CSV table of C-alpha atoms and ligand atoms in Angstrom, one decimal:
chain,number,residue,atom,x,y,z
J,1,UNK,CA,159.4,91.1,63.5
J,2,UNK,CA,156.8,93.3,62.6
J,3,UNK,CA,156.8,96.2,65.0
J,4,UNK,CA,153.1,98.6,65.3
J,5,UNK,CA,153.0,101.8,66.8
J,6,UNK,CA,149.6,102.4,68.2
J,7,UNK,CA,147.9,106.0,69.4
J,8,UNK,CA,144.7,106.3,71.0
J,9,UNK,CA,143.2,109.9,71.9
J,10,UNK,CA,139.6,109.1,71.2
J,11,UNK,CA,138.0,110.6,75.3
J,12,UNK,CA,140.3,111.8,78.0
J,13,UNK,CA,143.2,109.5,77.7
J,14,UNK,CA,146.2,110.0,75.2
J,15,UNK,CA,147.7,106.8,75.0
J,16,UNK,CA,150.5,105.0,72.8
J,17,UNK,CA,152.1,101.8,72.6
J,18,UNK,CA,154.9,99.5,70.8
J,19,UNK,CA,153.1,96.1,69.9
J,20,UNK,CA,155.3,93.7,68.3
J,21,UNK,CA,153.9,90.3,66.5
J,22,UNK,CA,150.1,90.7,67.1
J,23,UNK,CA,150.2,90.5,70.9
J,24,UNK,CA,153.8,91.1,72.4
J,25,UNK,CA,152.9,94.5,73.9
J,26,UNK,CA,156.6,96.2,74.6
J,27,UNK,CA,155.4,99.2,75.8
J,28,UNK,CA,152.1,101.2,77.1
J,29,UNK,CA,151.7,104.7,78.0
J,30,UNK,CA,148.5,105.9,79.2
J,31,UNK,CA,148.2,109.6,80.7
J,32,UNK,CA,144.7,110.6,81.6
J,33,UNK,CA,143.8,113.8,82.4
J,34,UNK,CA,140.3,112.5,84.0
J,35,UNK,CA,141.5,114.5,87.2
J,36,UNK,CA,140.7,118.0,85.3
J,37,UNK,CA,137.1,116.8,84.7
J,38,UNK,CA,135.8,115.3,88.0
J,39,UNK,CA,134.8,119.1,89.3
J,40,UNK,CA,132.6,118.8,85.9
J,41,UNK,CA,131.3,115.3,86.9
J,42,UNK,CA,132.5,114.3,83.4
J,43,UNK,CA,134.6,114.5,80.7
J,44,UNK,CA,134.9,117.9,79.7
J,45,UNK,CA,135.5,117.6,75.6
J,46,UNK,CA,138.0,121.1,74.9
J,47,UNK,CA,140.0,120.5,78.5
J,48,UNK,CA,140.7,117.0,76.9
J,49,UNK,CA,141.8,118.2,73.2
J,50,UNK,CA,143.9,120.3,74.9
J,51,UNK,CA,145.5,118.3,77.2
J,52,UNK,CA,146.1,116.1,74.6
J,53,UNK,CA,147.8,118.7,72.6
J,54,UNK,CA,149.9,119.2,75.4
J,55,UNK,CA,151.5,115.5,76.3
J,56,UNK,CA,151.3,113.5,73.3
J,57,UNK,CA,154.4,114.1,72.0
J,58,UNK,CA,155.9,113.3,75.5
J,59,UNK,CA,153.9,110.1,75.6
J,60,UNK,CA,154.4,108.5,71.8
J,61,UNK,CA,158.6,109.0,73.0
J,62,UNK,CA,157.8,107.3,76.7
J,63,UNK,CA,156.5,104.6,74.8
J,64,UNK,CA,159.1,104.3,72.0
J,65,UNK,CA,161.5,104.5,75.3
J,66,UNK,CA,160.0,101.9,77.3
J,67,UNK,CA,159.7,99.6,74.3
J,68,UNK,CA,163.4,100.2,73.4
J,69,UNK,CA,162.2,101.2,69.7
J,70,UNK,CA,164.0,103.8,67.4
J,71,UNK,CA,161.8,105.6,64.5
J,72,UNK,CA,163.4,103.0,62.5
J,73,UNK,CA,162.3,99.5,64.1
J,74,UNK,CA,158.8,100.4,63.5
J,75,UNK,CA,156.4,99.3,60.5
J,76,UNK,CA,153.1,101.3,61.1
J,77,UNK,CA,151.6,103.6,62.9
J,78,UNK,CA,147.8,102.9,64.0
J,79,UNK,CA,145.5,105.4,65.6
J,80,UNK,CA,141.8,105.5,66.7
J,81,UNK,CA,140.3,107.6,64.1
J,82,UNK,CA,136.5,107.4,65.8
J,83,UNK,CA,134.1,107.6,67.0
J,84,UNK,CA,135.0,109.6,70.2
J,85,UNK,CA,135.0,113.2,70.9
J,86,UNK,CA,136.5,115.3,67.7
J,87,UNK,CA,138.8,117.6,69.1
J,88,UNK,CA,140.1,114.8,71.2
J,89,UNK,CA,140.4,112.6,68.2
J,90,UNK,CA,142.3,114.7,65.5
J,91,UNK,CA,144.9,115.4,67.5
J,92,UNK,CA,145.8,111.6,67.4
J,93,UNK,CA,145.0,111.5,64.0
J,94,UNK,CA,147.1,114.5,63.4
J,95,UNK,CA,150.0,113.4,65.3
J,96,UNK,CA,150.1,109.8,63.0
J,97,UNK,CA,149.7,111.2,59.9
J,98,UNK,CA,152.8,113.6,60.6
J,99,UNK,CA,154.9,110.8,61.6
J,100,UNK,CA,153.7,108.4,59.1
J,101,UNK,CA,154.2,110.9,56.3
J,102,UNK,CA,157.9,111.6,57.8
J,103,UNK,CA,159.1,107.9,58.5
J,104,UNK,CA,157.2,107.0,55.4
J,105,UNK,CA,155.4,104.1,57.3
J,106,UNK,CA,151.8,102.4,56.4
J,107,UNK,CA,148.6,104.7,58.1
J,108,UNK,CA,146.3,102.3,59.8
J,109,UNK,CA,143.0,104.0,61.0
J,110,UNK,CA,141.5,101.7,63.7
J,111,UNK,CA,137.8,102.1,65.1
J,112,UNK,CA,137.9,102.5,68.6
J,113,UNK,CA,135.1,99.7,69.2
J,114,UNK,CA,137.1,97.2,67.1
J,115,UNK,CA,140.5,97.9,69.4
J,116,UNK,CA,138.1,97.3,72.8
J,117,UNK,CA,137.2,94.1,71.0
J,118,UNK,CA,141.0,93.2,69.8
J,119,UNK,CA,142.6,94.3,73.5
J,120,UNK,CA,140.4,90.4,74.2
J,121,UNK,CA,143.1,88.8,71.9
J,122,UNK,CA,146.5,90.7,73.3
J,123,UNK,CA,146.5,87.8,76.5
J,124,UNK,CA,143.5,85.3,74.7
J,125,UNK,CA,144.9,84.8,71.2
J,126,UNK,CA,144.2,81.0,71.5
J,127,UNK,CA,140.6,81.7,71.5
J,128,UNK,CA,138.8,80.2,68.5
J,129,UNK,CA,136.3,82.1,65.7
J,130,UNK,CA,133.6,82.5,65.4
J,131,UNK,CA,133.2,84.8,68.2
J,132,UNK,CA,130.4,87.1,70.7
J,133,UNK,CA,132.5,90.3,71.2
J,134,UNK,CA,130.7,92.6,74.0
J,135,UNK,CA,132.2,96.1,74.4
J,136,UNK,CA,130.7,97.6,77.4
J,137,UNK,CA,131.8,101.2,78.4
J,138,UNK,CA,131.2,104.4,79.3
J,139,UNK,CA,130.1,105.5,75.9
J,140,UNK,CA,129.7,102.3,74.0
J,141,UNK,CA,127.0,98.7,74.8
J,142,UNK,CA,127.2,96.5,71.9
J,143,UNK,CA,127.0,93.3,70.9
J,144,UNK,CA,129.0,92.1,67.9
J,145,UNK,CA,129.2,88.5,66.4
J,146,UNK,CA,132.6,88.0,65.1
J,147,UNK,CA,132.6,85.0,62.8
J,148,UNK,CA,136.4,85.9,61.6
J,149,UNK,CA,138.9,87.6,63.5
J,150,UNK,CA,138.6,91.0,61.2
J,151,UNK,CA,134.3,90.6,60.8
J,152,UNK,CA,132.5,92.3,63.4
J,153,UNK,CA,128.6,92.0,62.5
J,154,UNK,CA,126.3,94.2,65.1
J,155,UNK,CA,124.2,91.8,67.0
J,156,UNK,CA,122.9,94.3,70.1
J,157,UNK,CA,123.5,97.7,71.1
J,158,UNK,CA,122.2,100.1,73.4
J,159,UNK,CA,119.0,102.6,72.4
J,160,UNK,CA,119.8,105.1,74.7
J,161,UNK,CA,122.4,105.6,77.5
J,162,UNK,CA,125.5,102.5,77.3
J,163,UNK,CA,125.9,101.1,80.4
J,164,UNK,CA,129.3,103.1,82.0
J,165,UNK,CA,126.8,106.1,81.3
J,166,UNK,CA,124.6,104.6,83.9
J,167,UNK,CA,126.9,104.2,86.0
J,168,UNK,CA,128.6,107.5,85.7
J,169,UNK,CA,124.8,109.3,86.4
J,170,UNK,CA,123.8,107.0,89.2
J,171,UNK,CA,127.2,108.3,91.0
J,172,UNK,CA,126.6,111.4,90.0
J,173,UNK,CA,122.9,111.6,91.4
J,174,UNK,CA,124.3,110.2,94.7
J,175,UNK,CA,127.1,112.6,94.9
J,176,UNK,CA,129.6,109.7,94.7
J,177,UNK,CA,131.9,111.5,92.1
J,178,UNK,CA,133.3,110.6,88.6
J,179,UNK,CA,133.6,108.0,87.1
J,180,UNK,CA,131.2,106.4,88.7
J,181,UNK,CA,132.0,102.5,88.1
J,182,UNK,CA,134.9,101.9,90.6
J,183,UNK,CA,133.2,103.4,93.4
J,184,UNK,CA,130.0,101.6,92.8
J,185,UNK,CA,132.2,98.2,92.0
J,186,UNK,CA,133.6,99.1,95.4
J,187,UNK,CA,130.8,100.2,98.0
J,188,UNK,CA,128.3,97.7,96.5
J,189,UNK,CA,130.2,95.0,97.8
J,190,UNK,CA,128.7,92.6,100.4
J,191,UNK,CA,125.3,95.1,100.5
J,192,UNK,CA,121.9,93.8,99.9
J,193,UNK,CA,121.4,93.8,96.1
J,194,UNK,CA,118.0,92.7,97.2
J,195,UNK,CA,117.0,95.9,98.4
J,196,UNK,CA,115.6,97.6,95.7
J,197,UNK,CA,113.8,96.4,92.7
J,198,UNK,CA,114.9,98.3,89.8
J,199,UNK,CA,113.6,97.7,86.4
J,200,UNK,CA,115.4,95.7,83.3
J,201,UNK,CA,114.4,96.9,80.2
J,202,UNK,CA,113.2,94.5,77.6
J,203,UNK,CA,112.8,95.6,73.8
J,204,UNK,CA,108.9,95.0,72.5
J,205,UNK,CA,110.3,93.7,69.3
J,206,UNK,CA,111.9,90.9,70.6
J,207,UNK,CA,115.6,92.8,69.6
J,208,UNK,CA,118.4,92.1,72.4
J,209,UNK,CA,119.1,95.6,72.2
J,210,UNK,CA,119.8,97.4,75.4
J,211,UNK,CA,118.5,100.2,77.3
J,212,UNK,CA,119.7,102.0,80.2
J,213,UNK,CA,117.8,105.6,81.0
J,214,UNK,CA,114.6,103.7,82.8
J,215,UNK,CA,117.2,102.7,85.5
J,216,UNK,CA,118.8,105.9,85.8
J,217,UNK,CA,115.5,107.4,85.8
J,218,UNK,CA,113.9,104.3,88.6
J,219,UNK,CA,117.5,104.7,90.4
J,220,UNK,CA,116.6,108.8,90.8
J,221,UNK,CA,112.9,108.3,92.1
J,222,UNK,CA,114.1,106.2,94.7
J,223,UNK,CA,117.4,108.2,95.8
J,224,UNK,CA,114.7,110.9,96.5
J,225,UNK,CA,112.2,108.7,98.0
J,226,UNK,CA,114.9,107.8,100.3
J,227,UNK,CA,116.4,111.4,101.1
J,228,UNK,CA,119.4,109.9,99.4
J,229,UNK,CA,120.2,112.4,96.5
J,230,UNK,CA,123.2,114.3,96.3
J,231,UNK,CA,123.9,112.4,99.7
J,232,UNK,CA,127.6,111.8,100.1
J,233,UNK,CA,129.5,114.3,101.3
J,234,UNK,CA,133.3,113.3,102.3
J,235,UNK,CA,133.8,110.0,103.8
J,236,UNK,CA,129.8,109.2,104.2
J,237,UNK,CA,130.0,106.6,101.2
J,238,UNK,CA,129.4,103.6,103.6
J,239,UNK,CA,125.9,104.4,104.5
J,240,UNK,CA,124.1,100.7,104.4
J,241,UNK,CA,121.1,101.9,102.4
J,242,UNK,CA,122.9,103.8,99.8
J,243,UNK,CA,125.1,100.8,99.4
J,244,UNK,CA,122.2,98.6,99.2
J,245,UNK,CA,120.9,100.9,96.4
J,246,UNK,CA,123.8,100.6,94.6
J,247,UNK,CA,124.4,97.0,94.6
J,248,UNK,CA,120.7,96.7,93.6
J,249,UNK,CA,121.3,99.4,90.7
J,250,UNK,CA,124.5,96.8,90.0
J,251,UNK,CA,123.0,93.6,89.8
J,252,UNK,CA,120.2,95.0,87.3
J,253,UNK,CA,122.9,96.1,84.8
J,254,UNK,CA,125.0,93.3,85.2
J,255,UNK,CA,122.2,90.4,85.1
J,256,UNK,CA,120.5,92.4,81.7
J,257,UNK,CA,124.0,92.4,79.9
J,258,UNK,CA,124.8,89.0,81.3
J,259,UNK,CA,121.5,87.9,79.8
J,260,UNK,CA,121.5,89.6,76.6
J,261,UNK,CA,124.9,88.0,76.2
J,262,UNK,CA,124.0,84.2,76.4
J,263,UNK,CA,120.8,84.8,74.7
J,264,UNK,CA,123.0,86.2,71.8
J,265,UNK,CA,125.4,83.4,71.5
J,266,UNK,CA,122.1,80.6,71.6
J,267,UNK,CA,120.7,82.5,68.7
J,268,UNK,CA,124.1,82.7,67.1
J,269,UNK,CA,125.2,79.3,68.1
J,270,UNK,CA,128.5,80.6,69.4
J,271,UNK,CA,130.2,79.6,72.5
J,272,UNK,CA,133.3,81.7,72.8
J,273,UNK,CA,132.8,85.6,74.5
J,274,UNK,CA,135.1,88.1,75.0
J,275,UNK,CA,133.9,91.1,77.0
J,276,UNK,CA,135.6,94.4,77.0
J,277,UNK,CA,135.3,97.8,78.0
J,278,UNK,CA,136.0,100.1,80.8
J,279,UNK,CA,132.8,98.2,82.8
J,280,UNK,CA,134.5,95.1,81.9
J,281,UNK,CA,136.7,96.1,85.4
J,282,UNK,CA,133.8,95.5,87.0
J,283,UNK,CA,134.1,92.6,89.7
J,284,UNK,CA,130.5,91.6,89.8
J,285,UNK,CA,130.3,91.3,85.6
J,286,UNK,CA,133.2,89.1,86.1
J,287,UNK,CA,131.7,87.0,88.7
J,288,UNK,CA,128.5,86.6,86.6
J,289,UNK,CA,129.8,86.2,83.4
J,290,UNK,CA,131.8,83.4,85.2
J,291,UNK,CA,128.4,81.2,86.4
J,292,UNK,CA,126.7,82.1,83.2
J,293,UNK,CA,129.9,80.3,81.4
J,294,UNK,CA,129.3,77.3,83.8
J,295,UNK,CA,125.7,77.3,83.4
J,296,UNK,CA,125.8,77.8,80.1
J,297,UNK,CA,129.2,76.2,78.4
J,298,UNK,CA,130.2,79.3,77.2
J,299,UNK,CA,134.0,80.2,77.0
J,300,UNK,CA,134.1,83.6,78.5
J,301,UNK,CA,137.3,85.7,78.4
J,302,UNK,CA,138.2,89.6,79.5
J,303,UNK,CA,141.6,91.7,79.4
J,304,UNK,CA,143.5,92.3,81.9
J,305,UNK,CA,142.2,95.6,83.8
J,306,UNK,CA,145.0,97.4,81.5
J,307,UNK,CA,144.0,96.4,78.3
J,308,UNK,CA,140.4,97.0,79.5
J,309,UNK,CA,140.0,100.7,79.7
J,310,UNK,CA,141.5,103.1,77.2
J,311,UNK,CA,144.5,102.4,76.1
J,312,UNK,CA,146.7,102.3,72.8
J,313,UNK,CA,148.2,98.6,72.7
J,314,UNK,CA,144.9,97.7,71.8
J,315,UNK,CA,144.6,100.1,69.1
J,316,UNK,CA,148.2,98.6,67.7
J,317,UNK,CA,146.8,95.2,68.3
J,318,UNK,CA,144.0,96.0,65.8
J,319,UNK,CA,146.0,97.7,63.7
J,320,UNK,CA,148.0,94.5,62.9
J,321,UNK,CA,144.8,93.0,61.0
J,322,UNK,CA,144.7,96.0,58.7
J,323,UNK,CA,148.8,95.8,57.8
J,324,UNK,CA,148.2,92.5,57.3
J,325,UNK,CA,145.4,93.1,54.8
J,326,UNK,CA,146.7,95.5,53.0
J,327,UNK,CA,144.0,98.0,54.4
J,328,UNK,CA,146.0,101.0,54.7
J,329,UNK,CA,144.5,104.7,55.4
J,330,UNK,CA,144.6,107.6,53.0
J,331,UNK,CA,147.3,110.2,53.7
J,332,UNK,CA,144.5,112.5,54.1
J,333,UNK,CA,142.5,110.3,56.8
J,334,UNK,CA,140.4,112.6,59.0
J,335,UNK,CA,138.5,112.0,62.4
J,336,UNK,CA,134.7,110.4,62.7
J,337,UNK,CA,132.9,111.7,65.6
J,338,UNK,CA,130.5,109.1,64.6
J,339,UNK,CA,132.0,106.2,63.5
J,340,UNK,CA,130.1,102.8,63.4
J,341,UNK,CA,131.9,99.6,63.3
F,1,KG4,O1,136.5,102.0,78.0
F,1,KG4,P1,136.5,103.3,78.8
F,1,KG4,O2,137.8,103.6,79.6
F,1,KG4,O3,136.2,104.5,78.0
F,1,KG4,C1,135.2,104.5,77.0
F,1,KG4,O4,135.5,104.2,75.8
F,1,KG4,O5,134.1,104.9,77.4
F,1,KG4,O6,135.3,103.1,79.9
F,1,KG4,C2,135.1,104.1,80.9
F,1,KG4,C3,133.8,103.7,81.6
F,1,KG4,C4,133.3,104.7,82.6
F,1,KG4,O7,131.9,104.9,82.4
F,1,KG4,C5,133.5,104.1,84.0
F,1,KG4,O8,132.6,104.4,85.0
F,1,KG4,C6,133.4,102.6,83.6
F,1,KG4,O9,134.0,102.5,82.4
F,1,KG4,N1,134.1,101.7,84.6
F,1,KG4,C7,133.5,100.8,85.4
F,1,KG4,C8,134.5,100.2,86.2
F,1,KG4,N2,135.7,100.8,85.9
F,1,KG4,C9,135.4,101.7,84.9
F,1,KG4,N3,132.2,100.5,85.5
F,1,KG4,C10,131.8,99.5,86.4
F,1,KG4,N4,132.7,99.0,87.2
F,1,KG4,C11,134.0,99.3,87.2
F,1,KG4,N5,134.9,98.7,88.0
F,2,ZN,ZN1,136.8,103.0,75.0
């Protein structure tokens, strides 16, 4: 029984988890401290290094707890090592390297994208290779074609904002508070997604890379067209046209990476999708993706909501393909703001 502890402090969550066998997650600790940043309508980076400072120790022993692990049943220890915010990172990293260097265990650095695209295979391991991975967040919108379970080849990503980011703004602009997706999942239901036209950026070069500022920017002009701006005070979210605006901001973002998604897998010839990422939550991307697969024959799979946001069991979960690779990290690893994958 090969036993992974995984540690993820990449934004504003410090997370850690016991994963045993690939995908039998026995434990999963997630502490957010997103309720310091939503006076700042976002994350505010040196609040979140610190509070990470303060609770990780407290959360790697709830999760060696709740997973009924001593120091001793373990066999690595993975951790996000980018990209992500720095200060947030290192402390993760930090932490990892002390106990790997003390229990003498393996160093796995995982990038955060590839544990967003391994958190598809904690409840979908059946799922066959090759593979259209989509990790949709709140700082990530990329496209990756998979054709083995540990290659990851960039198919798509985002030019400018990812799509969470939109999200986040267009709540922001509204005066709908942070984060912005689960309100807008939640007050866009049954409104009019018909009610506003917003634009869906195409690339001129053919690419099916993505772009999400013009709708922030389209989203804006008509939020003050409409005297909408900054409108929601307390308990005034259910205004018809402001939920008709955000349904119709919705459907634009789900329907372009909907579309970019099926267009990838025809030019790739693939027909299995995972989709992953904090926006992965999102009811309506479900419900898309779900008549695209239909339409289309695709076989399309997300996480459970747990496994979708931040978390560390997916971070453990990737670490498993390094261990068994023999792709360990140096004892001096070190945190990567910028980190492609
Ligand atoms: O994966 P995640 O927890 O952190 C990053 O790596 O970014 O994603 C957070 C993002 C935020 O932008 C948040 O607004 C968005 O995911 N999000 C959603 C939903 N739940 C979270 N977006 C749309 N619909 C949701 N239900
Ligand atoms: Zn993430």
């Amino acid at each position: 029984m090969t036993r992974i502890l995984g540690i993820e402090t990449s934004c504003d969550e410090t997370a850690a988890a016991v994963v045993e066998q690939r995908t039998e997650v026995l434990s999963s600790i997630i502490a957010s401290s997103i309720d310091l940043h939503r006076a700042f309508g976002g994350v505010v980076p040196e609040i979140a290094a610190r509070r990470h400072v303060e609770t990780i120790d407290e959360v790697i022993r709830r999760a060696l707890d709740e997973a009924g692990c001593a120091w001793d049943n373990l066999d690595a220890v993975a951790v996000t090592c980018g990209p992500g915010l720095i200060g947030s990172l290192l402390v993760g990293v930090c932490a990892a390297k002390a106990i790997a260097w003390q229990r003498e265990l393996p160093l796995l650095a995982v990038n955060h994208l590839e544990g967003h695209v391994r958190s598809a295979f904690i409840e979908h391991a059946d799922l066959e290779f090759p593979v259209m991975a989509m990790v949709v967040s709140g700082g990530h919108t990329a496209l990756y074609l998979c054709p083995e379970e540990h290659v990851y080849r960039l198919v798509a990503k985002t030019r400018d904002d990812a799509a969470g980011e939109a999200y986040d703004k267009v709540a922001k602009l509204l005066g709908l508070g942070y984060p912005g997706g689960p309100v807008i999942d939640r007050i866009a239901r049954d409104a009019d997604d018909r009610a506003f036209d917003f634009p869906r950026a195409r690339m001129k070069d053919g690419s099916l890379d993505f772009s999400f500022s013009g709708i922030k920017t389209a989203v804006r002009l008509a939020a003050q067209r409409e005297g909408l701006e900054r409108a929601v005070g307390e308990g005034d979210e259910e205004q018809p046209l402001l939920r008709d605006m955000v349904a119709s901001f919705q459907r634009a973002v789900v329907d372009v990476l909907v579309r970019r998604t099926v267009r990838a897998c025809k030019q790739e010839s693939v027909s299995n999708v995972v989709v992953t990422g904090g926006v992965a939550c999102n009811r309506r991307l479900r419900e898309d993706f779900d008549i695209a697969a239909n339409k289309h024959r695709l076989d399309v799979r997300f996480p459970s909501p747990r496994y979708t946001t931040d978390n560390a069991a997916m971070i453990a979960a990737a670490g498993f393909l390094h261990l068994e690779r023999g792709r360990l990290a140096p004892p001096d690893l070190t945190a990567r703001a910028n980190y492609p994958l």
